[in-house]
Every structure is written in C-alpha cells, then in structure tokens.
Coordinates of C-alpha atoms in Angstrom, one line a residue:
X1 CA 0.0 0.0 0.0
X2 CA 1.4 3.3 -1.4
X3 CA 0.7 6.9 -0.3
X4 CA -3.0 5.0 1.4
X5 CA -5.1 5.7 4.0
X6 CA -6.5 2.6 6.2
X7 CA -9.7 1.3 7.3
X8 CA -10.3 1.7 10.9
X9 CA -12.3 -0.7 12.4
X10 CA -12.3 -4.3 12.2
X11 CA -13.6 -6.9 9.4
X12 CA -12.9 -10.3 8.5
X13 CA -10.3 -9.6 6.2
X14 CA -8.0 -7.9 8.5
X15 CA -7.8 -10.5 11.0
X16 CA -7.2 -12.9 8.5
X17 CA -3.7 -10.5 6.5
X18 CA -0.1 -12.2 7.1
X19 CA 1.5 -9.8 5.0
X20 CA 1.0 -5.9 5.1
X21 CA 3.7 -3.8 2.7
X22 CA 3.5 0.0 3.4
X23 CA 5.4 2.5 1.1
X24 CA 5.2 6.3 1.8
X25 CA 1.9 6.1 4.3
X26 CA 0.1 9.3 4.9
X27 CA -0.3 8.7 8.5
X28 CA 1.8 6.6 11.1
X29 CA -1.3 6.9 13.9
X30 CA -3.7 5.4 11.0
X31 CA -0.9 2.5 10.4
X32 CA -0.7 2.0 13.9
X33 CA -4.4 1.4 14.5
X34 CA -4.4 -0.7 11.0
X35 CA -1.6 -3.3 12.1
X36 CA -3.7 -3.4 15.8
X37 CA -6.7 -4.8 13.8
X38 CA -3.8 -7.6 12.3
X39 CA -3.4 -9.9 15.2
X40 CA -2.3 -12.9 12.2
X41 CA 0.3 -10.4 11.0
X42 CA 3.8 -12.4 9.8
X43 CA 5.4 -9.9 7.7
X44 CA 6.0 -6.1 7.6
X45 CA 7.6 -4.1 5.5
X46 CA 7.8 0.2 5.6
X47 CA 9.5 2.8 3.8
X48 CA 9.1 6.0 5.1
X49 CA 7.7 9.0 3.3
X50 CA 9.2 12.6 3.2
X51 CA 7.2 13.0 6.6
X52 CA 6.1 10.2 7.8
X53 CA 8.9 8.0 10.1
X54 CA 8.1 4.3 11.3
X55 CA 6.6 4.6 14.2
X56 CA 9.0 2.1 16.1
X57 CA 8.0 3.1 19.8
X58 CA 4.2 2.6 19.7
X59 CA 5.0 -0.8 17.7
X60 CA 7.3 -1.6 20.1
X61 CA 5.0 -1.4 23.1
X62 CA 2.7 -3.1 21.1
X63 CA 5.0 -5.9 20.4
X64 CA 5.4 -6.0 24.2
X65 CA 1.8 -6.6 24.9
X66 CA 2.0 -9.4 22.5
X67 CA -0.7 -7.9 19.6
X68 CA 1.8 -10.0 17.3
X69 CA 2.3 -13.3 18.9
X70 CA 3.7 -15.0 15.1
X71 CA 5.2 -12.0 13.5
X72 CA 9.1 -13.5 12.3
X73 CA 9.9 -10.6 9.5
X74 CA 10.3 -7.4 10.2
X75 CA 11.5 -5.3 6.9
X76 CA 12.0 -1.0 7.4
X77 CA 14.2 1.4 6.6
X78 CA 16.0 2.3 10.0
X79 CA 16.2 6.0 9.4
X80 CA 15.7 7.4 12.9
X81 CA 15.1 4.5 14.4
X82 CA 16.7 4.6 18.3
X83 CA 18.9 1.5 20.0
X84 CA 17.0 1.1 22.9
X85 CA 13.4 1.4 20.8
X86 CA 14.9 -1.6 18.2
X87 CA 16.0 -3.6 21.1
X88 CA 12.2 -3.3 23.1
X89 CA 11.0 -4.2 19.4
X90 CA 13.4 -7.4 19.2
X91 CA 12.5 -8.0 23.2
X92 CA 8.6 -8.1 21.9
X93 CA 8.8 -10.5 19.0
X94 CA 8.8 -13.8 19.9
X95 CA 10.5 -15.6 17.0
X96 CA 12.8 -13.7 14.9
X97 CA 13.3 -15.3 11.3
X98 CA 14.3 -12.2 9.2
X99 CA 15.3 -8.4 10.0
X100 CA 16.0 -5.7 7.6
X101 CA 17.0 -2.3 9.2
X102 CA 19.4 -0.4 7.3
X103 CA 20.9 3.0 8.7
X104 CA 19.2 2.1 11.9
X105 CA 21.1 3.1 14.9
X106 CA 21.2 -0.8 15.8
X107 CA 24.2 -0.6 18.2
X108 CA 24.9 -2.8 22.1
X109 CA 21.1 -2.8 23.1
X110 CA 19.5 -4.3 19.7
X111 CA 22.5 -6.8 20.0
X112 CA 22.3 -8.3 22.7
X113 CA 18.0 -8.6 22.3
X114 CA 18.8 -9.7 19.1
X115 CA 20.5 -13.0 20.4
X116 CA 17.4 -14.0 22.1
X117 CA 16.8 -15.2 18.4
X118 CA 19.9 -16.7 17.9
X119 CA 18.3 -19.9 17.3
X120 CA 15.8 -19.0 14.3
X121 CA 17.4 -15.8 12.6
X122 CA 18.3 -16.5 8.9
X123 CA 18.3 -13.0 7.6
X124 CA 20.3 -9.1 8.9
X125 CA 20.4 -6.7 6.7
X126 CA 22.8 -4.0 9.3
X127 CA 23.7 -2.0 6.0
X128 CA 24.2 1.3 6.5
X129 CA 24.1 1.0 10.4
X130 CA 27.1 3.2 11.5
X131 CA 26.6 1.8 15.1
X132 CA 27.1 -1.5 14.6
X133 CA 31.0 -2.0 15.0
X134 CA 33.9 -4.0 13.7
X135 CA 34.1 -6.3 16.9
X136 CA 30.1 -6.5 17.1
X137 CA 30.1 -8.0 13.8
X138 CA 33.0 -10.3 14.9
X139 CA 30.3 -11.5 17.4
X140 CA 27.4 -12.0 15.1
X141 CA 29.5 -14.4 13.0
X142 CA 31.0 -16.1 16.0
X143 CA 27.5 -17.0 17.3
X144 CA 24.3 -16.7 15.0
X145 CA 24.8 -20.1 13.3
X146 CA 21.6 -20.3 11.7
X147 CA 22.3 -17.2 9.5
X148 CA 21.9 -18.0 6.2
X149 CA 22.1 -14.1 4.5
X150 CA 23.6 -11.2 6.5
X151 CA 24.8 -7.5 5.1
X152 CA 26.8 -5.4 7.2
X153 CA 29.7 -3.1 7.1
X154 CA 33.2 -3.0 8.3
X155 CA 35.0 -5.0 9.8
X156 CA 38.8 -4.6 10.8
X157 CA 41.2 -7.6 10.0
X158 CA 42.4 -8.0 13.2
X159 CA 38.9 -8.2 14.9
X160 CA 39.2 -11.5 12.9
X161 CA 42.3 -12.7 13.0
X162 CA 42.2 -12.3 17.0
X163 CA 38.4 -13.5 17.2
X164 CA 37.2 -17.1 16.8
X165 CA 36.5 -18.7 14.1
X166 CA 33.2 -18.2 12.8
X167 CA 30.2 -20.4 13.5
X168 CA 27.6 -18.6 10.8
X169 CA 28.5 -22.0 8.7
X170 CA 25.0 -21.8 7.4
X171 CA 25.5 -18.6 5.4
X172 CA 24.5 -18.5 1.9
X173 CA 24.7 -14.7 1.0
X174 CA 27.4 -12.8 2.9
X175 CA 28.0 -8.9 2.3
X176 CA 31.1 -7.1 4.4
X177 CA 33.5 -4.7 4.0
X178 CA 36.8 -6.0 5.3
X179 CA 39.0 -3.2 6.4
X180 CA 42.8 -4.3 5.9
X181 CA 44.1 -0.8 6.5
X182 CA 43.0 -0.3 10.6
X183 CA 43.8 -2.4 13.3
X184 CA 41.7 -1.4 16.0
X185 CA 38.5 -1.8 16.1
X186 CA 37.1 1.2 18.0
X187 CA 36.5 4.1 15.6
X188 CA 37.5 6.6 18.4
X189 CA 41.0 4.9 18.8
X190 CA 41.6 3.9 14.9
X191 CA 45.3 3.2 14.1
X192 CA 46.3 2.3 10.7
X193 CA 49.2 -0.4 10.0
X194 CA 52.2 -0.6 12.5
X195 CA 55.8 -0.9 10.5
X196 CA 55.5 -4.5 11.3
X197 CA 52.3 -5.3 9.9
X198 CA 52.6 -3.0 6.6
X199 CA 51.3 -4.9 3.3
X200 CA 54.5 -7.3 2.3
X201 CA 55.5 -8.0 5.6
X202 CA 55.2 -11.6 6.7
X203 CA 52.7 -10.8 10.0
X204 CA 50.5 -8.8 7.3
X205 CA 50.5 -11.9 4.4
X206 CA 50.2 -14.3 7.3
X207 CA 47.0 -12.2 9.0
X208 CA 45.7 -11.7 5.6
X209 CA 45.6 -15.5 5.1
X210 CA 43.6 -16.1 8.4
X211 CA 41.2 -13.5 7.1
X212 CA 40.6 -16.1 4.0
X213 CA 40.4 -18.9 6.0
X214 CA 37.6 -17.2 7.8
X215 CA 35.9 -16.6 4.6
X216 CA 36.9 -20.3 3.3
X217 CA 35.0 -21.9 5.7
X218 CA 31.5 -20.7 4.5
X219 CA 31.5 -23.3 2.3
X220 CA 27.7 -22.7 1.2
X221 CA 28.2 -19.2 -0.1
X222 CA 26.2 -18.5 -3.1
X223 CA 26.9 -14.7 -3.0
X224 CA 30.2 -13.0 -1.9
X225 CA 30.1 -9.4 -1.9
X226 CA 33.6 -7.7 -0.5
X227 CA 32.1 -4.1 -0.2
X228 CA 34.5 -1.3 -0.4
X229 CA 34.4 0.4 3.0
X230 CA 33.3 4.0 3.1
X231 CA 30.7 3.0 0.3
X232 CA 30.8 6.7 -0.8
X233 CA 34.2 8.3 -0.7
X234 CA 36.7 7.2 -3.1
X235 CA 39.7 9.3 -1.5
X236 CA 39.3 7.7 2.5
X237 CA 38.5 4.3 1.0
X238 CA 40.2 1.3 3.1
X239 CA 42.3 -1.3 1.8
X240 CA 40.0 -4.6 1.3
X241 CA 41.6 -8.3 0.7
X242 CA 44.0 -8.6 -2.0
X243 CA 42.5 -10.9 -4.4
X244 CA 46.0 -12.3 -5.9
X245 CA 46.6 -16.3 -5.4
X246 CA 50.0 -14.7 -4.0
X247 CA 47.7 -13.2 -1.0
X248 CA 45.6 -15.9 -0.6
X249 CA 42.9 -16.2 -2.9
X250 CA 43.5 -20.1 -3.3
X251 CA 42.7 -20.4 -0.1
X252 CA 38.8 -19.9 -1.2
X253 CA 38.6 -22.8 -3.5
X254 CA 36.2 -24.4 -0.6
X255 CA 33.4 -22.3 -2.5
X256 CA 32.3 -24.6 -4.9
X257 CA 28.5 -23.0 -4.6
X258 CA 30.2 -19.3 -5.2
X259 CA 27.7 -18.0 -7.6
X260 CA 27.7 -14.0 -7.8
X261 CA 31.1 -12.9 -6.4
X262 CA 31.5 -8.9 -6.1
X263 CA 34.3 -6.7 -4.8
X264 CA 33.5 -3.6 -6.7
X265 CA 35.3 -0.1 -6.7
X266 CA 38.0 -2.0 -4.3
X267 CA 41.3 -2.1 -6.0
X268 CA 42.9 -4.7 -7.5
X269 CA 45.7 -5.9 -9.5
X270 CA 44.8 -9.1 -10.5
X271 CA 46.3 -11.0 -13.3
X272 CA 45.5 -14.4 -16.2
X273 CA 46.6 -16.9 -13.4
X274 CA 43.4 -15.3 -11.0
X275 CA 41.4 -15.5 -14.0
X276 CA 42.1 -19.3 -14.6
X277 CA 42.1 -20.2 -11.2
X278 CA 38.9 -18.6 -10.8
X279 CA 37.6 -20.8 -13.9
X280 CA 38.6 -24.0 -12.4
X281 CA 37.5 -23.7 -8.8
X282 CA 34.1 -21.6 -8.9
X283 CA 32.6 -23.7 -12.0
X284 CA 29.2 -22.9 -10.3
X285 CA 30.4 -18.8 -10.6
X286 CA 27.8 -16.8 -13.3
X287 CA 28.6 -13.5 -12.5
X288 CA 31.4 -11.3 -11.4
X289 CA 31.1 -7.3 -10.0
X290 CA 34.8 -5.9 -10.1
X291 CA 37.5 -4.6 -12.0
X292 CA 40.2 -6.9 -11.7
X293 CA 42.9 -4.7 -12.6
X294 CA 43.8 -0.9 -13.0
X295 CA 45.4 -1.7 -16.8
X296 CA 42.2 -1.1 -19.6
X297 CA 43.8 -3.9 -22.3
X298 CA 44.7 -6.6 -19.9
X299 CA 41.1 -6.1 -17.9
X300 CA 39.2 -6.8 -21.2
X301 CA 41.2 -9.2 -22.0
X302 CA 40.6 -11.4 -18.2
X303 CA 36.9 -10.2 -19.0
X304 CA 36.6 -12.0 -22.6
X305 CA 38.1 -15.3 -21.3
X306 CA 35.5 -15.6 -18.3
X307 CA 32.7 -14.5 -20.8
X308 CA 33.8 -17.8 -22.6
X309 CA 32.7 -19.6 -19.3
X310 CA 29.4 -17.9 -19.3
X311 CA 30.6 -16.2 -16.6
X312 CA 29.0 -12.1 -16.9
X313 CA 31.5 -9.7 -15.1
X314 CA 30.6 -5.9 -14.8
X315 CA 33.1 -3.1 -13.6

C-alpha cells in the first residue's frame, strides 16, 4: 500500500492478513491502529515518506503486549530508528526469522536482544548501520549459526584474526567490508598499520591468510560481496583483501557454490593466473562485480576469457 489511507475498524479480512507492505503512508497513527486490527500479522515491510517516520515506539509497546504473537519478519528502513526502541522491538517478537534495518542506529542494546533469536534468525540486513562496530560484527558471526544471509559493514582484520572462528557456517549470501588498512577496532581509537604489519611484511600476508580462511570456511556461499568500505568516498576508501593467489585467494577454493562474487570499486591488480584459477575452482560462478585490474587492455582481455565460461562480469 502506497501513499494509502486505512480502514479503521475491524472486518474479517484484516484479521485474516499475514502480509501488510506500506510505502510512503500518509499517516503513522492510521498505520498503527491498521496493524492493531492484524493480530495474524507475519510480515512487515515500511519505507518511510518525506514525513512520515516508522513509528517504532508505539510498535514496540505493542510488540510488548503481544498484539503480534507469530510476527518473524520485520522489513523498514531504519532511518531514525533509536537503539534502545529496536532492542524493546526485538524483546517483543517472539520468534525472529528475518530483520531488515538499514541506517538504523542498531548498536549494544539491539545486539544483545537480538540473540534471544539466535536460534531462528536467517536473515540481517545492518547495512548502513554506522553503530554497529567492527568487533560487534565479529560477534554475530561467531555466534548466530543459523544465519543464512547477513549484510553489514566494516570490519577490521584483526577483529578476525584475534576473534574465533566463525560459526555462521549456514551462510549463503554474505556482504562485508573488510577493512585491511585499521587495526583497531574502536572508531575513536583507529590506528592504521604498524611498521611490522605493513602490506609485504610476513605478520601482514600471514593475517591476511587467516582473514581467507575465515571466509573459506562458509562453504555454502552463493553470493560473496567484498564491499569497499566508506561506500561513498573514493579518496578515505580502506584497503580490502588482496585478491592475488599470492595473497591468498587459493585459499577460497572451498566455494564450490560461489555464484555472484562482487568486490567492486576496491582495488585490485589481478592477473590471467586469477582468471584461470577462478575458472577451475568456482565452476558454479555466473557472475562477477569488479574490476580486476587498473590496466584497460589486460582487464578486457581477463573479462573476454571468463565470458567464454558464461561467466557475466561488470566493472
């Protein structure tokens, strides 16, 4: 329902809706007193208008009272949307299966609600969430191991390489920006790479290798997407993974399902002996997002020899 009003008192079809899709509403009080008359609702999703802002604190308390005992999806854009009113939210569903919050300020509260559902959650979408930090995500693929799609931002190498291994084995869509520039992971205390951990050094290539073996273990990956980290600003854009065999990328031959593999606007200098590798390993691989290599010829060139696979690749 787009730019809609609602009716306002009860009838056998409400009581009966699973599903209720709301795009730029008119009023928040009308939607309010709409999804009160849905007591069967599953699934919500909500874009904003201009004006109009999801009204997470009266759907919170509702939550709370239990007016949605089966809802498992929750789908809105996460402008505006407080910590502490997303946590209550997450407090008040009863069995989490998918949430998709982008630029919500999801931060400590939300997280540690959001593991009450740690054993039915398949799908987070944190993108955009500039709360959510590098060791935070850390945690979320140390512990939510019935994942199956998750989308959040950065994370910083060493967040990995000192963390656990990951137990989100059940992931089949994974989007991350992996930050191989800063070491810590508090934003307020960021340091970029000591002398002895500087790209060619052997603690670097040896860190940079447990950072594939992270990723080498989600052997059901069907989409990889290594998201350049800011999204927006070429000129303060982190270092991501090097994607040379000589850094690693052998290690990923474990992703036999790798279907739609992405590392766009990240920089690259990748070579034939990527491209054939890539061709042997992923034969399940149908579609590349990247530009393998800063040199125009030799880029069309790799791009030509994977189109002979039927793989697509876009820049």
């Amino acid at each position: 329902m787009k730019n809609s009003t609602f009716p306002l008192r009860h009838n056998g079809i409400t009581t009966r809706i699973h599903r209720v899709v709301i795009e730029e509403p008119l009023s928040a009080a009308n939607v309010v007193e709409f999804l009160g008359m849905c007591p069967e609702l599953r699934y919500l999703y909500w874009r904003s208008s201009k004006m109009i802002r999801f009204p997470l604190p009266q759907l919170a308390s509702a939550l709370m009272d239990g007016l949605w005992p089966r809802l498992t999806e929750l789908d809105v854009d996460g402008n505006e949307m407080k910590d502490d009113d997303l946590a209550k939210a997450l407090d008040g569903i009863g069995q989490l299966v998918s949430l998709r919050a982008p630029k919500a300020e999801f931060s400590s509260l939300s997280l540690q609600s959001i593991r009450k559902h740690i054993s039915s959650i398949k799908t987070l979408d944190l993108r955009g969430c500039n709360y959510v930090t590098s060791s935070m995500i850390q945690s979320i693929l140390c512990s939510m191991i019935t994942l199956e799609s998750l989308s959040v931002g950065r994370i910083g190498y060493m967040d990995i390489v000192t963390g656990s291994a990951w137990t989100s084995l059940n992931l089949r869509e994974l989007a991350i920006s992996i930050d191989m520039d800063t070491i810590s992971s508090d934003k307020s205390k960021e340091k970029t790479l000591t002398r002895s951990d500087t790209s060619g050094s052997p603690s670097f290539e040896a860190h940079q290798r447990i950072v594939y073996g992270r990723l080498s273990s989600l052997e059901r990956l069907s989409v990889l997407n290594l998201q350049p980290y800011p999204l927006n600003n070429y000129a303060t854009m982190k270092r991501t993974l090097d994607l040379r065999l000589i850094s690693g990328l052998e290690v990923l031959s474990s992703l036999k399902k790798l279907v739609d593999f992405s590392f766009k606007m990240t920089s690259q200098q990748m070579s034939m002996d990527e491209v054939q590798w890539i061709t042997r390993n992923w034969t399940s691989l149908r579609k590349i997002c990247g530009r393998f290599t800063s040199d125009p010829v030799q880029y069309y060139e790799m791009k030509r020899a994977l189109n002979r696979y039927g793989i697509l690749v876009y820049d």
